[in-house]
Coordinates of C-alpha atoms and ligand atoms in Angstrom, one line a residue:
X110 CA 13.2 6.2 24.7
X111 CA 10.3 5.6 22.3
X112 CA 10.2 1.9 20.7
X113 CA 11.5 1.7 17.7
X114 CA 10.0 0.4 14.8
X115 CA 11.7 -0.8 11.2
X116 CA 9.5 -0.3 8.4
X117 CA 10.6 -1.7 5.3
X118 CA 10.2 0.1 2.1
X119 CA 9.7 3.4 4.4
X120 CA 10.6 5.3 1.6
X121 CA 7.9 4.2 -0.6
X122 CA 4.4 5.4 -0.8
X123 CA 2.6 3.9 1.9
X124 CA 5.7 3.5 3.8
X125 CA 6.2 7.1 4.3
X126 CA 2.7 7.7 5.9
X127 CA 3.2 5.3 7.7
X128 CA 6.5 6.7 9.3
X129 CA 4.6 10.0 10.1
X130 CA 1.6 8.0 11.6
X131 CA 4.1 5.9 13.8
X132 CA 6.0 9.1 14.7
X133 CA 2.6 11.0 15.3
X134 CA 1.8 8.1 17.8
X135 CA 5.0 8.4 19.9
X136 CA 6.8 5.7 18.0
X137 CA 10.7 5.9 16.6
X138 CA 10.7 4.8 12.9
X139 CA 13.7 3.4 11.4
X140 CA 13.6 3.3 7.5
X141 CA 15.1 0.6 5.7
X142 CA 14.7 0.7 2.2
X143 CA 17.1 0.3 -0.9
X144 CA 15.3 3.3 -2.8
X145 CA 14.6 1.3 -5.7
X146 CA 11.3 2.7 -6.0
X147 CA 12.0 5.7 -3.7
X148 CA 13.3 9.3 -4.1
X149 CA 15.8 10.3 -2.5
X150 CA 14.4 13.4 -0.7
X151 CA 11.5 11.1 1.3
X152 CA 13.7 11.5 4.5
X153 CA 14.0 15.3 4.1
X154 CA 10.8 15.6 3.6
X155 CA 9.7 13.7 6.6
X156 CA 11.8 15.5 8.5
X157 CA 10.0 18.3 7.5
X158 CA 6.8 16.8 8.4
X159 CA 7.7 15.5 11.6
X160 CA 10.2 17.9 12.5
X161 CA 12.8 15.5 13.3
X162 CA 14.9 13.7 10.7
X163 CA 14.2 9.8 10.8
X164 CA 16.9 7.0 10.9
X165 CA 17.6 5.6 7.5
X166 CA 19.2 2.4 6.9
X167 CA 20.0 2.1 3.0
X168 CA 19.4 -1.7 2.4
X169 CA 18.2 -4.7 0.1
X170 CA 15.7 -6.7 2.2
X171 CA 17.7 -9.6 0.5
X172 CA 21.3 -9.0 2.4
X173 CA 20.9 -10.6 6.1
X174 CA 24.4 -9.1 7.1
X175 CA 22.7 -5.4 6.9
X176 CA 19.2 -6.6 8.1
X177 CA 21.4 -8.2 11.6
X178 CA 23.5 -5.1 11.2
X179 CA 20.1 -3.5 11.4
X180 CA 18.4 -5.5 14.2
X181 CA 21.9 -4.9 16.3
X182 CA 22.3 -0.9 16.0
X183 CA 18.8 -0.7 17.0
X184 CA 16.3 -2.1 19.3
X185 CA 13.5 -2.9 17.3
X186 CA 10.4 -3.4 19.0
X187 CA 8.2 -4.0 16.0
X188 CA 8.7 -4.4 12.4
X189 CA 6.4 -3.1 9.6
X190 CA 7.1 -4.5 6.5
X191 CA 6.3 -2.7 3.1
X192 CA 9.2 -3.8 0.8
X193 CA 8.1 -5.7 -2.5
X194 CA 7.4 -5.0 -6.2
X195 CA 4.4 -4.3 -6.7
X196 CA 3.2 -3.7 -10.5
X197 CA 1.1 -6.5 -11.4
X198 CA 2.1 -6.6 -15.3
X199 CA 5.6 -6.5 -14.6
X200 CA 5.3 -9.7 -12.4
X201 CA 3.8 -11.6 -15.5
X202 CA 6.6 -10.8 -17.3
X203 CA 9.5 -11.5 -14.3
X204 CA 8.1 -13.9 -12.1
X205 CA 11.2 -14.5 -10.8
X206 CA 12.0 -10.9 -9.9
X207 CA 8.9 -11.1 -8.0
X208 CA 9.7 -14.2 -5.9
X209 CA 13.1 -13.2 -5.3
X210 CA 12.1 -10.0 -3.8
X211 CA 8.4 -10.3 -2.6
X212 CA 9.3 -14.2 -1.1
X213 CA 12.9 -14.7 -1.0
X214 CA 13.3 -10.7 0.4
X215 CA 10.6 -11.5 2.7
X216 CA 12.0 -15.0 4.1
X217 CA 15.6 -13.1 5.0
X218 CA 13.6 -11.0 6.6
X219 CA 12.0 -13.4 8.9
X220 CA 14.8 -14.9 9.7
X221 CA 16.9 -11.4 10.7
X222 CA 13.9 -11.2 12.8
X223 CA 14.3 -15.0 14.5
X224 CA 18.0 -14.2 14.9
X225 CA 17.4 -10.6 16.3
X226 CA 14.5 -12.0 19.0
X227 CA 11.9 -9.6 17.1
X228 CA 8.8 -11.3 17.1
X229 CA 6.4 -9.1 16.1
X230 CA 5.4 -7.8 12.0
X231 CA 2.7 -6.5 10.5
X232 CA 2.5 -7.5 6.6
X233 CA 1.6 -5.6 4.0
X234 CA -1.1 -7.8 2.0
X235 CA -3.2 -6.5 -0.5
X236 CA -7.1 -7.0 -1.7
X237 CA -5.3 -8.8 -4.8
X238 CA -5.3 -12.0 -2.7
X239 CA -9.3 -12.4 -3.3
X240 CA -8.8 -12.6 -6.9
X241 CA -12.2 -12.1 -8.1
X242 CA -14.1 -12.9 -5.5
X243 CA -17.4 -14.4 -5.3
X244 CA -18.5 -11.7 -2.8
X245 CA -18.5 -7.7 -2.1
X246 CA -18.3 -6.2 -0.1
X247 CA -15.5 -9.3 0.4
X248 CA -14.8 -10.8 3.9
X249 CA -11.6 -12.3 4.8
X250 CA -12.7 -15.5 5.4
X251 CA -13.6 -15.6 1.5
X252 CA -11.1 -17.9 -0.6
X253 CA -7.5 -16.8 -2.0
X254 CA -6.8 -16.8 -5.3
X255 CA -3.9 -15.6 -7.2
X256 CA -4.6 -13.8 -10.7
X257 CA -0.9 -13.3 -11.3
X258 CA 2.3 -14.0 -9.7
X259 CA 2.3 -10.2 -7.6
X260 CA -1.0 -11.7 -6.2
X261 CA 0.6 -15.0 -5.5
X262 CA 3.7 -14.0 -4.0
X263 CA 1.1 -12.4 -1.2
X264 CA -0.3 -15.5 -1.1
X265 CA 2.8 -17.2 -0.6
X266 CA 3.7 -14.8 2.4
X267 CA 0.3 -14.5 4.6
X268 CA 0.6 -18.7 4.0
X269 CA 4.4 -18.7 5.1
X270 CA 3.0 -16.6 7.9
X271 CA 0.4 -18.6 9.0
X272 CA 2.7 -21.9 9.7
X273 CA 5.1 -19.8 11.3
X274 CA 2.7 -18.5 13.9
X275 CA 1.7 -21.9 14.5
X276 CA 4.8 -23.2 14.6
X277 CA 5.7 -20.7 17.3
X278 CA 2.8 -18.9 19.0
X279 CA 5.3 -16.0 20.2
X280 CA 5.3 -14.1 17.2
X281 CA 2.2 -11.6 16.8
X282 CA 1.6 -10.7 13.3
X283 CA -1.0 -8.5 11.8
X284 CA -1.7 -9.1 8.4
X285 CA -3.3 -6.3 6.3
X286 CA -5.2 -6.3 3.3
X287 CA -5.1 -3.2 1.5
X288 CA -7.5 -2.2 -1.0
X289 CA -7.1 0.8 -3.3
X290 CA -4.6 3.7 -1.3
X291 CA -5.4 6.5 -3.1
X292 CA -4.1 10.6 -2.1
X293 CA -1.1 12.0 -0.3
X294 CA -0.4 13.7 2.6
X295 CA -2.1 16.8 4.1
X296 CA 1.5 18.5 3.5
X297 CA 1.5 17.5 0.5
X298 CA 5.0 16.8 0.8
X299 CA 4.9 13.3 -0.1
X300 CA 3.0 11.5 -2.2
X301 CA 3.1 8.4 -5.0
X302 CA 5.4 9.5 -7.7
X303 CA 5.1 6.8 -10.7
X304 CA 8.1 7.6 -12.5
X305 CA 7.0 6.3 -15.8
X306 CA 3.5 6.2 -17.1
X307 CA 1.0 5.1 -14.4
X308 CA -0.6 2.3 -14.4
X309 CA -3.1 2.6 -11.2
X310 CA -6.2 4.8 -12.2
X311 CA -5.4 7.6 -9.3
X312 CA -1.9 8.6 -10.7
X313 CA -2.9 8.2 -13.9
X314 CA -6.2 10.3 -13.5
X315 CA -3.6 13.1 -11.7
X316 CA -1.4 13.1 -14.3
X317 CA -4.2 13.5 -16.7
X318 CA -5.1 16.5 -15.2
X319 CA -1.8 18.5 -15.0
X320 CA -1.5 18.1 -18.7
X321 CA 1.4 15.5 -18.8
X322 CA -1.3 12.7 -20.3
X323 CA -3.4 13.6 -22.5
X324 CA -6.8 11.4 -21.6
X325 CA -7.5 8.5 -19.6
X326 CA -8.2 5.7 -21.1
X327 CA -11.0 4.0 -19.5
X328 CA -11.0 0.1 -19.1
X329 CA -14.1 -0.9 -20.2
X330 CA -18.0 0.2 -19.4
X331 CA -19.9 -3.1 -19.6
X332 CA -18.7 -4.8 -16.4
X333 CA -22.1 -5.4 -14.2
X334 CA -21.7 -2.5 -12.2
X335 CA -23.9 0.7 -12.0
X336 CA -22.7 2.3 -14.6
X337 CA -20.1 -0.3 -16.2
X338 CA -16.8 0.4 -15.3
X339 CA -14.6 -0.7 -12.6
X340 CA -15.8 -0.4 -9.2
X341 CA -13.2 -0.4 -6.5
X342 CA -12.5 0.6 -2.6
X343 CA -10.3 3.9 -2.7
X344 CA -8.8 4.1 0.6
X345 CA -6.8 7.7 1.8
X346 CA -3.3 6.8 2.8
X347 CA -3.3 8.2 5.9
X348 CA -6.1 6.1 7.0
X349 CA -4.1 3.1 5.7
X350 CA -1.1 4.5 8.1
X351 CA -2.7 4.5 10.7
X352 CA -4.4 1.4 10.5
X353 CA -0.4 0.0 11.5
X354 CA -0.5 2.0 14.0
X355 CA -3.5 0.2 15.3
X356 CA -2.2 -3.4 14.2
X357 CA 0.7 -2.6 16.0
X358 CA -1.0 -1.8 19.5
X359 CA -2.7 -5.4 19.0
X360 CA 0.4 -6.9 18.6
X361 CA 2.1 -5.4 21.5
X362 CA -1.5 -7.1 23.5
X363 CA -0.5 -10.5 21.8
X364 CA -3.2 -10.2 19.5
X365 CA -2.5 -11.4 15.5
X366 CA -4.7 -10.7 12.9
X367 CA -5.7 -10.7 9.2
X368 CA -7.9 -8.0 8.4
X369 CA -9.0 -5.9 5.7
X370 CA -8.0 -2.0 5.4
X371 CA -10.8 0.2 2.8
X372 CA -13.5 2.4 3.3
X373 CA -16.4 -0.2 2.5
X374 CA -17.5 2.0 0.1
X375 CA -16.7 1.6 -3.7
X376 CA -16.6 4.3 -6.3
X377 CA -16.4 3.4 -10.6
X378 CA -13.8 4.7 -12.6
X379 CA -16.1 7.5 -13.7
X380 CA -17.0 8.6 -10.6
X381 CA -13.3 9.1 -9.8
X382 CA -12.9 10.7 -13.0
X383 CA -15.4 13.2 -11.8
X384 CA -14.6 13.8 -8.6
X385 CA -11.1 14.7 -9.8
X386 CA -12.5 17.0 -12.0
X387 CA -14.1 18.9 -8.4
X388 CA -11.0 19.0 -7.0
X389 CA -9.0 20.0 -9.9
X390 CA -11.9 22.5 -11.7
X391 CA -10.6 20.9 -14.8
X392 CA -12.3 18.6 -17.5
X393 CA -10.5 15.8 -17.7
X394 CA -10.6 14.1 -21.5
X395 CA -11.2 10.2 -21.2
X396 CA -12.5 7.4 -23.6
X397 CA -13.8 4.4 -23.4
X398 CA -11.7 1.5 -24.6
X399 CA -11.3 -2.6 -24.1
X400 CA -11.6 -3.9 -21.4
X401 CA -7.8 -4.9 -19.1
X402 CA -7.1 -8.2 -19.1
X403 CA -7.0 -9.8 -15.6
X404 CA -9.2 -7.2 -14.0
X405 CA -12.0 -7.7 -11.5
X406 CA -15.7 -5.9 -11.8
X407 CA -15.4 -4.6 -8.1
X408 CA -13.3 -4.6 -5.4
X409 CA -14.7 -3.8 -2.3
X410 CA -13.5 -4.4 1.5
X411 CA -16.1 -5.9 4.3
X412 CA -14.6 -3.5 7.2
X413 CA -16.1 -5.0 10.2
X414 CA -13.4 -6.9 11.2
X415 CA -10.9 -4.3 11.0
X416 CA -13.1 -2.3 13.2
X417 CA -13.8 -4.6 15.9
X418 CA -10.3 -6.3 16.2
X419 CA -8.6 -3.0 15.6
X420 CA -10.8 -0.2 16.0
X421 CA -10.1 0.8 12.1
X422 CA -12.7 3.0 10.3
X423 CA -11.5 5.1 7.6
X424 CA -12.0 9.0 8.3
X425 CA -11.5 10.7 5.0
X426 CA -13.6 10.8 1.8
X427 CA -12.8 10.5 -1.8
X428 CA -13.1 13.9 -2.0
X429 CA -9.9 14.6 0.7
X430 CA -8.3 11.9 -1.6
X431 CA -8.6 13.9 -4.4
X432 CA -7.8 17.3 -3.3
X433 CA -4.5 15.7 -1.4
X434 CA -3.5 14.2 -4.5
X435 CA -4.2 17.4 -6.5
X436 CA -2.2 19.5 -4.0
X437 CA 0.7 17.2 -4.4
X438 CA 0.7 17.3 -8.1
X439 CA 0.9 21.1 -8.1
X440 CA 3.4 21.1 -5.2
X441 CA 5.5 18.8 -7.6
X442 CA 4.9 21.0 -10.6
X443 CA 6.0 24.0 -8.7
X444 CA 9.4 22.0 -7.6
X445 CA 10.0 21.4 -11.2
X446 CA 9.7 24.8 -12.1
Ligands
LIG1986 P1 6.4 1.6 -3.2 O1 7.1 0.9 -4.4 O2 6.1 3.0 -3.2 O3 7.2 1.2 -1.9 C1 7.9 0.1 -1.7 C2 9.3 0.5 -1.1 O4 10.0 -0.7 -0.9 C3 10.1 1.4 -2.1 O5 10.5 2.5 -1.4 C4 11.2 0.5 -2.5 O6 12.4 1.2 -2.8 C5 11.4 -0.5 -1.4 N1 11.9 -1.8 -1.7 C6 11.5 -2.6 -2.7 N2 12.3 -3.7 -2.7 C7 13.1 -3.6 -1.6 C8 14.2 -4.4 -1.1 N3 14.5 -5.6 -1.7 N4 14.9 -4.0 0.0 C9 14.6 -2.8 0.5 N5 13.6 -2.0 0.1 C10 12.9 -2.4 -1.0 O7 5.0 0.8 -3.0 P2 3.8 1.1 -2.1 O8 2.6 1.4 -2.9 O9 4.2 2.0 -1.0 O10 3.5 -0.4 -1.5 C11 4.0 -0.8 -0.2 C12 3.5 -2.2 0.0 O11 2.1 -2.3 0.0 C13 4.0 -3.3 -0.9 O12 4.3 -4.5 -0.2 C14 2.8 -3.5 -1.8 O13 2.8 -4.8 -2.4 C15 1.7 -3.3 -0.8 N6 0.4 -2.9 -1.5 C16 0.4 -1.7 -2.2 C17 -0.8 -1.3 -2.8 C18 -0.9 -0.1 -3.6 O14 -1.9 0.1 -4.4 N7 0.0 0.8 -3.6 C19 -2.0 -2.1 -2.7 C20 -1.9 -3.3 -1.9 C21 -0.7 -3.6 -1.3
LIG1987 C1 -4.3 -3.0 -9.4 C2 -3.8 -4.4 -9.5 C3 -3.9 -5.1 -8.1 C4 -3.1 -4.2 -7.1 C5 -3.7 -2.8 -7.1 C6 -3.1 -1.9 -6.2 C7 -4.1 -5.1 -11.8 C8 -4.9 -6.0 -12.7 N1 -4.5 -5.2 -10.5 O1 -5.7 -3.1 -9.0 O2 -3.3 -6.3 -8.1 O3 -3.3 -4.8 -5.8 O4 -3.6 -2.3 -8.4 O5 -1.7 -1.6 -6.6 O6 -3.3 -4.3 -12.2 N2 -8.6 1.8 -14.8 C9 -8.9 2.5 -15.9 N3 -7.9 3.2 -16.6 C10 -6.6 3.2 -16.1 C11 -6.3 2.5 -15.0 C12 -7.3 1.8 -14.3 O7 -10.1 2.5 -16.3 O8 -5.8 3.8 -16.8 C13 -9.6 1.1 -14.0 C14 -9.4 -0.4 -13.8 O9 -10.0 -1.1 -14.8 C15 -10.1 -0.6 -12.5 C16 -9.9 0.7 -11.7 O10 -9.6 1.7 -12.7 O11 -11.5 -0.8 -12.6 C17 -8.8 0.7 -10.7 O12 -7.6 0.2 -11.3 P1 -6.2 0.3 -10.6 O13 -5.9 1.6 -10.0 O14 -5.2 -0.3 -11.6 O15 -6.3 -0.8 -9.4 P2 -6.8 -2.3 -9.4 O16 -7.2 -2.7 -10.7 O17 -7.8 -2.4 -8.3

């Protein structure tokens, strides 16, 4: 039988390409995810996808009894851990929330893992641990520094990680650094699906353009950047997935690693704008307004690593981004109908 693999927060976002990617690379994946930020349908839609429904585990990262529960009803080669909050304003207002989930979620998790004899994770990290860096495009050996308590609680992790594998050199742990994840799937069957109003430029931009926003509001245009505004590293999701699917075949070598996942390549705020508009044939009302506090002129990933330790290079273009995202959108429109 295949190895199977437990991705936490499978449900989500990411975590859904990534359960096509592992399935697409001969892998089992095993969702376990308390669909707090899910829909419902994500496993009937993979199923679609992959033509097999996947094994779902409903579960709070935070309740060891269903994570050993977990570990014994299936032999988990590999975990792939994507469970956390993740909106930055929220986490300034409910640290706690943050550390409970992101940290304390996390640590039960190791330890199901220690109990179970699984010894090998790869961690969802984000850009956000670089702060504002002093450099772009931003190696990984450039310092961490947490901007709010979502950025610290990565922080927190990748350092809880690091004494563990030194502590005991038999776990293999890839850490990834994701920069901006941006589109959907070529099926256009899942997707990111903010339930309230977005507050990532992509979704917000795609919302913009079916009509349910009325303008985008952009954050400023005097950051030192080509043309003022916001330059960051839009990444397509399935690249992303199956950059796990490449941590993971390190691990299963014995080889850990931190490494960025993004393009290299950065693109401003009104640059996406116009994109969008190509894929969409639409215009797409914005205006200029302050600045948002606690954001960085540019993001942007040094990929090197990633490519030699891994093999990584991003395939798609902001252009597939775009049109994925679009064709999502209007699948979702049509489903409301
Ligand atoms: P998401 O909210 O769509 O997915 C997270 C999933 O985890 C959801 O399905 C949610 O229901 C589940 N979940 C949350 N807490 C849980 C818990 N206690 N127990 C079980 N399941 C739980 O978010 P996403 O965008 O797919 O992000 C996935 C991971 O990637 C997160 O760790 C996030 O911090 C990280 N990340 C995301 C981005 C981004 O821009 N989306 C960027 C960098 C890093
Ligand atoms: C945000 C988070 C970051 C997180 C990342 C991915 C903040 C401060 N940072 O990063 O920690 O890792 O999402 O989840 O929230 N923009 C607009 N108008 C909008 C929305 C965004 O102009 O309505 C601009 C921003 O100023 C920025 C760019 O678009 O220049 C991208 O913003 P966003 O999608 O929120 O991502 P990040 O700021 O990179």
């Amino acid at each position: 039988m295949a190895e199977q693999i437990l991705v936490t927060g499978g449900a989500g976002y990411i975590g859904s390409h990534v359960v096509v990617a592992l399935h697409e690379a001969g892998y089992t994946p095993v969702i376990f995810d308390n669909f707090n930020n899910a829909r419902r349908d994500v496993p009937v839609r993979l199923a679609q996808i992959m033509g097999t429904a996947p094994s779902v585990i409903e579960g709070d990262i935070r309740d060891s009894a269903c994570l050993d529960q977990a570990f014994q009803e299936h032999e988990v080669g590999g975990v792939i851990h994507l469970a956390a909050h993740k909106a930055v304003g929220e986490s300034v207002a409910k640290p706690l929330a943050y550390f409970d989930n992101n940290v304390g979620g996390f640590l039960n998790l190791l330890g199901a893992m220690e109990r179970a004899g699984c010894k090998r994770l790869v961690f969802s990290s984000s850009a956000t641990v670089y702060g504002e860096p002093d450099e772009t495009p931003t190696p990984e050996t450039a310092p961490r520094r947490a901007m709010n308590p979502y950025g610290r609680t990565k922080i927190i992790c990748e350092e809880m990680l690091q004494d563990l594998c030194t502590a005991d050199p038999e776990w293999a742990v890839g850490v990834l650094r994701y920069f901006n994840p941006a589109g959907a799937h070529g099926s256009a069957l899942i997707g990111e699906d903010p339930a309230d109003i977005p507050n990532n430029l992509m979704p917000y931009i795609a919302k913009v353009a079916t009509g349910a926003l009325a303008k985008i509001s952009v954050f400023g245009n005097d950051y030192d950047t080509p043309d003022g505004t916001g330059v960051r590293d839009y990444i397509h999701v399935e690249d992303l997935a199956e950059g796990h699917v490449l941590s993971l075949a390190q691990l299963r070598q014995g080889n850990g690693h931190l490494v960025n996942l993004g393009t290299g390549r950065g693109y401003s705020v009104l640059e996406m704008i116009a994109a969008y508009q190509r894929a969409t044939n639409r215009q797409l009302p914005y205006e200029i307004v302050a600045r948002r506090e606690g954001d960085v002129p540019i993001y942007c990933a040094k990929t090197e690593k990633a490519r030699d330790l891994l093999g990584f290079e991003a395939k798609r273009g902001l252009d597939e981004m775009c049109a994925s995202s679009w064709a999502w959108m209007q699948a979702q429109e049509r489903g409301n109908d």
